[in-house]
Short mmCIF file of C-alpha atoms and ligand atoms in Angstrom, two decimals:
data_model
loop_
_atom_site.label_atom_id
_atom_site.label_comp_id
_atom_site.label_asym_id
_atom_site.label_seq_id
_atom_site.Cartn_x
_atom_site.Cartn_y
_atom_site.Cartn_z
CA MET A 1 93.82 62.59 86.92
CA LEU A 2 95.12 64.06 90.13
CA SER A 3 94.61 67.80 90.33
CA PRO A 4 97.65 69.95 89.44
CA ASP A 5 97.76 71.25 93.01
CA PHE A 6 97.85 67.76 94.54
CA LEU A 7 100.05 67.88 97.64
CA TRP A 8 102.87 65.41 97.03
CA GLY A 9 105.37 65.32 99.85
CA GLY A 10 106.69 63.28 102.74
CA ALA A 11 105.94 62.83 106.44
CA THR A 12 107.97 62.93 109.66
CA ALA A 13 107.43 63.71 113.34
CA ALA A 14 109.59 65.55 115.85
CA ASN A 15 109.72 62.70 118.37
CA GLN A 16 111.39 60.38 115.86
CA TYR A 17 113.25 62.89 113.71
CA GLU A 18 114.26 66.07 115.49
CA GLY A 19 116.61 65.01 118.30
CA ALA A 20 118.36 67.80 120.27
CA TYR A 21 116.15 66.83 123.16
CA ARG A 22 117.82 69.21 125.61
CA GLU A 23 118.73 72.05 123.25
CA GLY A 24 116.97 75.39 122.91
CA GLY A 25 115.58 74.97 126.43
CA ARG A 26 113.32 72.04 125.45
CA GLY A 27 111.54 70.17 128.25
CA LEU A 28 111.29 66.37 128.44
CA SER A 29 108.56 64.59 126.53
CA VAL A 30 107.03 61.15 127.10
CA ASN A 31 109.08 59.78 124.25
CA ASP A 32 112.35 60.75 125.94
CA VAL A 33 111.88 58.01 128.55
CA HIS A 34 110.92 55.42 125.97
CA ARG A 35 113.80 53.04 125.32
CA GLY A 36 114.70 51.41 122.06
CA CYS A 37 114.67 47.65 121.65
CA HIS A 38 116.50 45.48 119.18
CA CYS A 39 114.04 42.69 118.92
CA GLY A 40 111.37 44.25 116.79
CA GLN A 41 109.04 44.24 119.79
CA THR A 42 107.44 47.04 121.71
CA ARG A 43 109.70 49.39 123.62
CA GLN A 44 110.23 49.77 127.32
CA ILE A 45 108.95 52.81 129.17
CA ASP A 46 110.99 54.23 132.06
CA GLY A 47 109.60 56.78 134.50
CA GLN A 48 112.74 58.85 134.12
CA ILE A 49 115.97 58.74 132.17
CA GLN A 50 118.16 55.89 133.39
CA PRO A 51 121.88 56.71 133.39
CA GLY A 52 123.76 54.86 130.66
CA ALA A 53 120.60 53.65 128.86
CA TYR A 54 120.11 54.44 125.18
CA TYR A 55 117.04 56.48 124.26
CA PRO A 56 116.63 56.79 120.49
CA SER A 57 114.66 60.03 120.51
CA HIS A 58 117.41 62.01 122.24
CA GLU A 59 119.35 62.45 119.06
CA ALA A 60 116.96 60.75 116.61
CA VAL A 61 118.45 61.69 113.23
CA ASP A 62 119.04 65.26 114.29
CA PHE A 63 116.75 67.24 112.01
CA TYR A 64 117.37 70.04 114.51
CA HIS A 65 120.85 70.58 113.09
CA HIS A 66 120.28 69.14 109.59
CA TYR A 67 117.04 70.85 108.58
CA LYS A 68 118.57 72.94 105.80
CA GLU A 69 120.23 69.95 104.19
CA ASP A 70 117.13 67.79 104.55
CA ILE A 71 114.75 70.39 103.19
CA ALA A 72 117.05 70.92 100.19
CA LEU A 73 116.83 67.16 99.50
CA PHE A 74 113.04 67.21 99.79
CA ALA A 75 112.98 70.16 97.38
CA GLU A 76 115.16 68.21 94.96
CA MET A 77 112.47 65.50 94.89
CA GLY A 78 109.94 68.23 94.11
CA PHE A 79 107.93 68.05 97.36
CA LYS A 80 104.95 70.39 97.33
CA CYS A 81 104.44 69.91 101.05
CA PHE A 82 106.25 68.53 104.05
CA ARG A 83 104.55 66.96 107.06
CA MET A 84 106.30 67.51 110.39
CA SER A 85 105.21 68.04 113.95
CA ILE A 86 105.94 70.69 116.51
CA SER A 87 107.35 69.29 119.73
CA TRP A 88 104.96 70.61 122.38
CA SER A 89 107.69 70.40 125.02
CA ARG A 90 109.90 72.68 122.93
CA ILE A 91 107.23 75.40 123.19
CA PHE A 92 105.90 74.74 126.71
CA LEU A 93 108.59 72.85 128.59
CA GLN A 94 106.34 71.59 131.37
CA GLY A 95 103.10 72.00 129.44
CA ASP A 96 101.29 74.07 132.07
CA GLU A 97 103.24 77.36 132.01
CA GLU A 98 101.78 80.70 130.93
CA THR A 99 104.73 81.73 128.79
CA PRO A 100 106.13 79.89 125.79
CA ASN A 101 109.79 79.21 125.14
CA GLU A 102 110.99 81.74 122.58
CA ALA A 103 113.94 79.59 121.47
CA GLY A 104 111.55 76.77 120.56
CA LEU A 105 109.27 79.08 118.57
CA LYS A 106 112.28 80.55 116.79
CA PHE A 107 113.50 77.12 115.69
CA TYR A 108 110.22 76.47 113.88
CA ASP A 109 110.26 80.04 112.41
CA GLU A 110 113.49 79.04 110.73
CA VAL A 111 112.27 75.65 109.56
CA PHE A 112 109.10 77.13 108.04
CA ALA A 113 111.09 79.91 106.36
CA GLU A 114 113.34 77.29 104.81
CA LEU A 115 110.35 75.31 103.53
CA HIS A 116 108.85 78.44 101.99
CA ARG A 117 112.14 79.23 100.28
CA TYR A 118 111.39 76.14 98.18
CA ASN A 119 107.62 76.79 97.96
CA MET A 120 106.84 73.83 100.17
CA GLU A 121 103.70 73.97 102.32
CA PRO A 122 104.27 72.87 105.89
CA VAL A 123 101.66 70.36 107.11
CA VAL A 124 102.00 70.50 110.87
CA THR A 125 100.82 67.94 113.43
CA LEU A 126 100.21 69.60 116.77
CA SER A 127 100.71 66.44 118.80
CA HIS A 128 102.50 63.50 117.26
CA TYR A 129 103.18 60.84 119.87
CA GLU A 130 104.57 63.21 122.46
CA MET A 131 103.52 65.54 125.21
CA PRO A 132 105.49 67.19 128.01
CA LEU A 133 106.46 64.48 130.51
CA ALA A 134 105.62 66.83 133.39
CA LEU A 135 101.94 66.65 132.39
CA VAL A 136 102.03 62.91 133.02
CA GLN A 137 103.84 63.30 136.34
CA LYS A 138 101.74 66.19 137.68
CA TYR A 139 98.29 65.48 136.25
CA GLY A 140 98.21 61.82 135.18
CA ALA A 141 98.30 62.75 131.48
CA TRP A 142 95.12 62.99 129.36
CA ARG A 143 93.03 61.44 132.13
CA ASP A 144 92.93 64.97 133.52
CA ARG A 145 90.60 67.50 131.95
CA ARG A 146 92.95 70.41 132.66
CA LEU A 147 95.07 69.25 129.74
CA VAL A 148 92.40 70.55 127.38
CA GLU A 149 93.24 74.10 128.51
CA PHE A 150 97.00 73.53 128.37
CA PHE A 151 96.71 72.18 124.85
CA ALA A 152 94.49 75.10 123.79
CA ARG A 153 97.11 77.54 125.09
CA TYR A 154 99.82 75.77 123.13
CA CYS A 155 97.67 75.76 119.97
CA GLU A 156 96.76 79.42 120.31
CA THR A 157 100.44 80.26 120.70
CA VAL A 158 101.52 78.46 117.53
CA PHE A 159 98.47 79.52 115.49
CA ARG A 160 99.27 83.17 116.27
CA ARG A 161 102.99 82.82 115.75
CA TYR A 162 102.74 80.98 112.42
CA LYS A 163 99.71 82.81 111.05
CA GLY A 164 100.04 83.04 107.27
CA VAL A 165 103.06 80.71 107.41
CA VAL A 166 101.37 77.38 108.16
CA ARG A 167 97.98 76.71 106.56
CA TYR A 168 97.59 72.95 107.00
CA TRP A 169 97.33 71.53 110.51
CA LEU A 170 96.54 68.13 112.02
CA THR A 171 95.46 67.92 115.67
CA PHE A 172 96.34 64.52 117.28
CA ASN A 173 98.35 61.94 115.37
CA GLU A 174 96.53 58.60 115.19
CA ILE A 175 94.17 59.64 117.95
CA ASN A 176 92.52 56.21 117.85
CA ALA A 177 95.81 54.55 118.85
CA LEU A 178 94.94 55.30 122.47
CA MET A 179 92.01 52.93 122.17
CA LEU A 180 93.91 50.22 120.35
CA SER A 181 96.03 48.68 123.05
CA SER A 182 99.12 49.53 121.02
CA ARG A 183 100.33 53.02 121.79
CA PRO A 184 98.58 54.64 124.75
CA TRP A 185 101.87 55.86 126.23
CA LEU A 186 103.03 57.71 123.15
CA GLN A 187 99.56 58.84 122.21
CA ALA A 188 98.28 59.97 125.60
CA GLY A 189 100.90 59.34 128.30
CA LEU A 190 98.89 56.37 129.62
CA VAL A 191 99.85 52.85 130.72
CA TYR A 192 96.68 50.80 131.04
CA GLY A 193 98.32 47.80 132.70
CA GLU A 194 98.71 49.73 135.97
CA ASP A 195 95.24 51.22 135.85
CA GLU A 196 92.34 49.57 137.66
CA ASN A 197 89.86 51.64 135.69
CA ALA A 198 91.56 51.29 132.34
CA ALA A 199 88.39 51.52 130.23
CA GLN A 200 87.21 54.64 132.07
CA SER A 201 90.64 56.29 131.82
CA MET A 202 90.83 55.51 128.13
CA LEU A 203 87.39 56.93 127.35
CA ASN A 204 88.07 60.02 129.46
CA ALA A 205 91.45 60.58 127.81
CA ALA A 206 89.84 60.16 124.40
CA HIS A 207 87.10 62.62 125.34
CA HIS A 208 89.64 65.17 126.53
CA GLN A 209 91.65 64.85 123.32
CA LEU A 210 88.48 65.16 121.24
CA LEU A 211 87.54 68.31 123.17
CA ALA A 212 91.08 69.63 122.77
CA SER A 213 90.99 68.93 119.05
CA ALA A 214 87.64 70.71 118.67
CA ARG A 215 88.97 73.69 120.65
CA ALA A 216 92.03 73.77 118.40
CA VAL A 217 89.94 73.72 115.23
CA ARG A 218 87.79 76.58 116.45
CA LEU A 219 90.76 78.65 117.64
CA GLY A 220 92.65 78.01 114.43
CA HIS A 221 89.73 79.22 112.32
CA GLU A 222 89.20 82.31 114.48
CA ILE A 223 92.86 83.28 114.31
CA ASP A 224 93.13 82.71 110.59
CA PRO A 225 90.11 81.69 108.49
CA ALA A 226 92.55 80.45 105.83
CA ASN A 227 93.70 77.65 108.15
CA ARG A 228 92.67 74.14 107.10
CA ILE A 229 92.65 71.89 110.11
CA GLY A 230 92.30 68.12 109.94
CA CYS A 231 92.19 65.16 112.25
CA MET A 232 94.56 62.20 111.91
CA LEU A 233 93.31 58.63 112.13
CA LEU A 234 95.22 55.39 112.02
CA TYR A 235 93.25 53.24 109.57
CA PRO A 236 93.80 49.62 110.67
CA LEU A 237 91.73 47.92 107.96
CA ARG A 238 90.08 44.67 109.06
CA TYR A 239 88.48 42.02 106.87
CA GLY A 240 86.31 39.19 108.13
CA ALA A 241 88.39 36.01 107.82
CA THR A 242 85.54 34.23 106.05
CA CYS A 243 82.20 35.18 104.58
CA ALA A 244 80.58 33.89 107.77
CA PRO A 245 78.42 36.82 108.89
CA ARG A 246 79.89 36.64 112.43
CA ASP A 247 83.40 37.29 111.03
CA GLN A 248 82.12 40.24 109.03
CA LEU A 249 80.37 41.61 112.10
CA GLU A 250 83.49 41.25 114.21
CA ALA A 251 85.59 43.04 111.60
CA TYR A 252 83.07 45.89 111.53
CA GLN A 253 82.99 46.09 115.31
CA GLN A 254 86.76 46.43 115.43
CA MET A 255 86.69 49.16 112.77
CA ARG A 256 84.07 51.00 114.80
CA GLN A 257 86.78 51.95 117.31
CA THR A 258 88.34 54.01 114.53
CA TYR A 259 85.00 55.50 113.45
CA TYR A 260 84.42 56.45 117.09
CA PHE A 261 86.99 59.20 116.61
CA GLY A 262 86.12 59.94 112.99
CA ASP A 263 82.46 60.45 113.93
CA VAL A 264 83.19 62.97 116.67
CA HIS A 265 85.83 64.81 114.62
CA CYS A 266 83.64 65.02 111.51
CA ARG A 267 80.07 65.07 112.84
CA GLY A 268 80.78 66.96 116.05
CA ARG A 269 78.96 64.53 118.35
CA TYR A 270 79.00 61.05 119.80
CA THR A 271 76.96 58.94 117.39
CA GLY A 272 75.16 55.64 117.86
CA ALA A 273 78.34 53.88 116.77
CA CYS A 274 80.17 55.63 119.64
CA GLN A 275 77.54 54.51 122.10
CA ALA A 276 78.04 50.95 120.91
CA VAL A 277 81.74 51.31 121.76
CA TRP A 278 80.86 52.54 125.27
CA GLN A 279 78.70 49.47 125.68
CA GLN A 280 81.54 47.27 124.54
CA PHE A 281 83.87 48.78 127.16
CA GLY A 282 81.21 48.97 129.87
CA ALA A 283 81.96 52.64 130.54
CA GLU A 284 81.19 56.14 129.27
CA PRO A 285 83.42 59.20 129.19
CA SER A 286 82.75 61.74 131.94
CA ARG A 287 81.20 64.72 130.23
CA GLN A 288 80.30 68.20 131.47
CA PRO A 289 77.60 70.66 130.44
CA GLY A 290 78.87 72.59 127.41
CA ASP A 291 80.93 69.73 125.99
CA GLU A 292 78.37 69.05 123.27
CA GLU A 293 78.71 72.62 121.99
CA ILE A 294 82.51 72.45 122.02
CA LEU A 295 82.48 69.27 119.94
CA ALA A 296 79.83 70.62 117.56
CA GLN A 297 81.76 73.83 116.95
CA GLY A 298 85.09 72.17 116.20
CA THR A 299 84.52 69.78 113.31
CA VAL A 300 87.52 69.24 111.09
CA ASP A 301 88.03 70.51 107.54
CA PHE A 302 89.58 67.32 106.26
CA ILE A 303 90.59 63.82 107.34
CA GLY A 304 94.26 62.93 107.48
CA PHE A 305 94.95 59.25 107.91
CA SER A 306 97.73 56.69 107.94
CA TYR A 307 97.48 53.41 106.10
CA TYR A 308 100.10 50.66 106.14
CA CYS A 309 98.45 47.25 106.06
CA SER A 310 95.36 45.15 106.73
CA ASN A 311 94.52 42.14 108.90
CA ILE A 312 91.78 39.56 109.09
CA VAL A 313 89.44 38.90 111.96
CA GLY A 314 87.59 35.74 112.94
CA ALA A 315 87.67 32.68 115.11
CA GLY A 316 90.94 30.74 115.02
CA VAL A 317 92.88 33.05 112.67
CA ASP A 318 96.62 32.71 112.61
CA GLU A 319 98.34 35.80 114.09
CA THR A 320 100.89 37.69 111.96
CA GLY A 321 103.14 38.28 114.94
CA GLY A 322 103.64 41.79 113.60
CA ASN A 323 104.32 44.49 116.16
CA ILE A 324 101.68 47.16 116.80
CA LEU A 325 99.60 46.47 113.73
CA ALA A 326 99.40 42.75 114.43
CA GLY A 327 96.34 40.75 113.52
CA GLY A 328 95.14 37.75 111.57
CA ARG A 329 97.21 36.44 108.71
CA ASN A 330 95.63 36.83 105.28
CA PRO A 331 96.63 34.02 102.87
CA TYR A 332 96.34 36.39 99.91
CA LEU A 333 98.90 38.89 101.20
CA GLU A 334 102.63 39.08 101.83
CA SER A 335 104.05 40.64 104.97
CA SER A 336 106.92 42.97 105.75
CA GLU A 337 109.65 41.63 108.00
CA TRP A 338 107.77 43.20 110.91
CA GLY A 339 104.58 41.30 110.08
CA TRP A 340 102.66 44.16 108.44
CA GLN A 341 100.65 42.71 105.57
CA ILE A 342 101.01 44.56 102.30
CA ASP A 343 97.62 45.41 100.80
CA PRO A 344 97.36 48.25 98.25
CA THR A 345 93.71 47.44 97.50
CA GLY A 346 93.08 48.01 101.19
CA LEU A 347 94.16 51.62 100.68
CA ARG A 348 91.59 52.06 97.91
CA LEU A 349 88.97 50.58 100.24
CA ALA A 350 90.06 52.83 103.10
CA LEU A 351 89.68 55.89 100.89
CA ASN A 352 86.22 54.80 99.81
CA TYR A 353 85.01 53.86 103.29
CA LEU A 354 86.16 57.14 104.79
CA TYR A 355 84.83 59.28 101.96
CA ASP A 356 81.46 57.52 101.84
CA ARG A 357 81.05 57.90 105.57
CA TYR A 358 82.13 61.52 105.98
CA GLN A 359 82.22 63.30 102.56
CA LYS A 360 85.22 65.31 103.71
CA PRO A 361 88.42 65.74 101.70
CA LEU A 362 90.99 63.09 102.56
CA PHE A 363 94.74 63.35 102.92
CA ILE A 364 96.97 60.24 103.07
CA VAL A 365 99.50 61.59 105.55
CA GLU A 366 101.33 58.28 106.13
CA ASN A 367 101.97 55.16 104.09
CA GLY A 368 105.13 53.17 103.53
CA LEU A 369 107.21 50.07 103.97
CA GLY A 370 109.51 49.53 106.92
CA ALA A 371 112.40 47.44 105.58
CA ARG A 372 116.04 46.62 106.28
CA ASP A 373 118.24 48.40 103.72
CA THR A 374 121.77 47.48 102.78
CA VAL A 375 124.30 49.88 101.40
CA ASP A 376 126.19 48.35 98.46
CA GLN A 377 129.91 48.66 97.67
CA ASP A 378 129.27 51.89 95.77
CA GLY A 379 127.43 53.36 98.72
CA ARG A 380 124.00 52.96 97.10
CA VAL A 381 120.72 51.55 98.43
CA GLN A 382 118.84 49.68 95.71
CA ASP A 383 115.45 49.60 97.38
CA ASP A 384 113.28 48.18 94.63
CA TYR A 385 111.01 46.58 97.28
CA ARG A 386 110.15 50.06 98.58
CA ILE A 387 109.50 51.37 95.07
CA ASP A 388 107.23 48.40 94.44
CA TYR A 389 105.26 49.00 97.67
CA LEU A 390 104.85 52.72 97.04
CA ALA A 391 104.01 52.31 93.34
CA ARG A 392 101.24 49.82 94.11
CA HIS A 393 99.77 52.02 96.80
CA ILE A 394 99.95 55.15 94.65
CA ARG A 395 98.22 53.27 91.82
CA ALA A 396 95.45 52.20 94.23
CA MET A 397 95.13 55.76 95.48
CA MET A 398 94.85 57.08 91.90
CA ASP A 399 92.16 54.49 91.15
CA ALA A 400 90.22 55.73 94.16
CA VAL A 401 90.40 59.27 92.77
CA GLU A 402 89.88 58.55 89.08
CA LYS A 403 87.45 55.63 89.20
CA ASP A 404 85.74 56.03 92.57
CA HIS A 405 85.71 59.86 92.66
CA VAL A 406 87.10 60.20 96.14
CA GLU A 407 88.29 63.71 97.03
CA LEU A 408 91.98 63.51 97.93
CA MET A 409 94.22 66.44 98.83
CA GLY A 410 97.63 64.83 98.97
CA TYR A 411 100.00 61.99 99.73
CA THR A 412 102.94 62.10 102.14
CA PRO A 413 104.75 58.75 102.54
CA TRP A 414 105.97 58.11 106.07
CA GLY A 415 109.56 58.58 107.02
CA CYS A 416 110.53 60.12 103.69
CA ILE A 417 113.94 60.20 105.35
CA ASP A 418 115.06 57.33 107.62
CA LEU A 419 114.13 57.98 111.22
CA VAL A 420 113.51 56.13 114.48
CA SER A 421 110.68 53.56 114.51
CA ALA A 422 107.83 54.54 116.82
CA SER A 423 107.05 51.00 117.90
CA THR A 424 110.50 49.50 118.31
CA GLY A 425 112.91 52.43 118.50
CA GLU A 426 114.98 50.74 115.82
CA MET A 427 116.78 52.54 113.02
CA SER A 428 116.88 49.34 111.01
CA LYS A 429 113.14 49.55 110.31
CA ARG A 430 113.68 52.11 107.56
CA TYR A 431 111.03 53.86 105.47
CA GLY A 432 113.13 56.57 103.85
CA LEU A 433 113.77 57.67 100.32
CA ILE A 434 116.87 59.22 101.89
CA TYR A 435 119.28 57.00 103.81
CA VAL A 436 120.67 58.16 107.15
CA ASN A 437 123.87 56.59 108.39
CA LYS A 438 122.96 55.50 111.91
CA ASP A 439 122.36 52.09 113.47
CA ASP A 440 120.20 50.69 116.26
CA ASP A 441 122.84 51.48 118.90
CA GLY A 442 123.21 55.07 117.81
CA ASN A 443 126.47 54.61 115.86
CA GLY A 444 126.95 56.45 112.57
CA ASP A 445 127.82 59.91 111.32
CA LEU A 446 124.21 60.84 110.40
CA SER A 447 125.23 61.54 106.82
CA ARG A 448 122.38 61.56 104.30
CA SER A 449 122.35 59.86 100.88
CA ARG A 450 119.80 59.32 98.12
CA LYS A 451 118.33 55.84 97.72
CA LYS A 452 117.10 54.50 94.37
CA SER A 453 113.55 55.31 95.54
CA PHE A 454 114.57 58.99 95.85
CA TYR A 455 115.03 59.30 92.07
CA TRP A 456 111.89 57.26 91.41
CA TYR A 457 109.68 59.38 93.69
CA LYS A 458 111.04 62.54 92.05
CA LYS A 459 109.69 61.25 88.73
CA VAL A 460 106.36 60.34 90.33
CA ILE A 461 105.97 63.94 91.46
CA GLU A 462 107.20 65.39 88.15
CA THR A 463 104.59 63.37 86.24
CA ASN A 464 101.84 63.91 88.85
CA GLY A 465 101.69 60.15 89.32
CA ALA A 466 101.51 59.19 85.64
CA ILE A 467 104.73 57.16 85.86
CA VAL A 468 103.20 54.58 88.22
CA LYS A 469 100.68 53.63 85.56
CA GLU A 470 103.30 52.72 82.97
C1 LIG B 501 102.45 55.51 112.44
C2 LIG B 501 102.98 56.64 113.30
O1 LIG B 501 101.62 54.68 113.17
O2 LIG B 501 103.33 54.56 112.00
C3 LIG B 501 104.45 56.94 113.08
O3 LIG B 501 102.22 57.80 113.15
C4 LIG B 501 105.20 55.65 112.96
O4 LIG B 501 104.89 57.75 114.14
C5 LIG B 501 104.68 54.88 111.75
O5 LIG B 501 106.57 55.79 112.88
C6 LIG B 501 105.38 53.60 111.46
O6 LIG B 501 105.47 52.82 112.62
P1 LIG B 501 106.85 52.23 113.10
O7 LIG B 501 106.57 51.58 114.36
O8 LIG B 501 107.27 51.29 112.02
O9 LIG B 501 107.77 53.39 113.21
#
């Protein structure tokens, strides 16, 4: 049985949800120069906003002006918590100023007050795929150690402002994505292709984010000991393609790039597994005296992670062609239209692997199916495929708790309301339980409506998961 205080909810992030990119004095973020694409492939990055080009994050689905309506819908489903992120560039427009932007802080005061009106706990990511663009232009992004201080200032500001209002925090969304070649721009403002010392830059950026995360954890605990502060890992599960030991070893070596971050977040030091990663890249992060203490003093309270799919690894495997989470095709699994292979048992494994390794409470802060929805003649979305995906993953998660005795705090499916895809910028890659009327070109009145999965998930929460076992 899941505990009665299990945190059921849903997950979003400002860069894909909030919009209003120039309102309330907000500064530009890296995502604001990241163009959408219609081909399901990775998006184009521009150095600055090109006149006439369409940038999906500028309006996104306008949570900024719809938050009351959206939160009421989440409350109707019975959410106990709601995962969102604070846009750093709404609080510090350039990232390196001394004084925060009051209008930005006030916006989140109002959002949190609205969540509390419905007894929903905010779960807040401090950096979800965005940072002030000026930090990239002036300092070269997370390559530069000064960002640790700028991030600490931002964290201190929001920890003080929202003391007693926000209890659950996550530091960097999918921090390991900066090591996977997939999302270094969104994750850390980096483009490796143009960098002669890509491996060194990547390890330095990772080190700076790990220091910044540890500083944040320590600050958050000092400001309010009731704060529970977690990390956030992307869990890209890999299986060896065959039982050939070399395939198994290769799968493990790829997973080690995720444990690199988990080890430092949870154990407070670079472990032997981390050193093996340095060897693999032929570089080591530049460290300074005192760094060891900072890392040791900032270990996380829990592990937040995202899980969508798995891949296989080995010589000659067939590629899925999926964007971002691409990998080897597994003959036992089906794929989403975007090539992400659907593997609920993989979630149970992920929970076990992480719990066995770290013995810290876990929180599934993202999981879901990106799919093309159609609205029928009566204006309804009959998304049985999404219900099926979620039900199978929730069942696997409950098995991990009930049969494997993993400690799990909560479950927040990704994009509980349709929002912009991080990898492609598309609207048509929808995850929501709530439909938003907007297309890939930005057309649509942004009206919200309940999908079939909305009513289903409401029952899941009402029965504390029991309904998925029927
Ligand atoms: C996670 C990210 O990797 O996957 C989210 O934290 C993202 O920001 C989600 O939206 C799904 O990816 P995509 O590319 O389908 O939006």
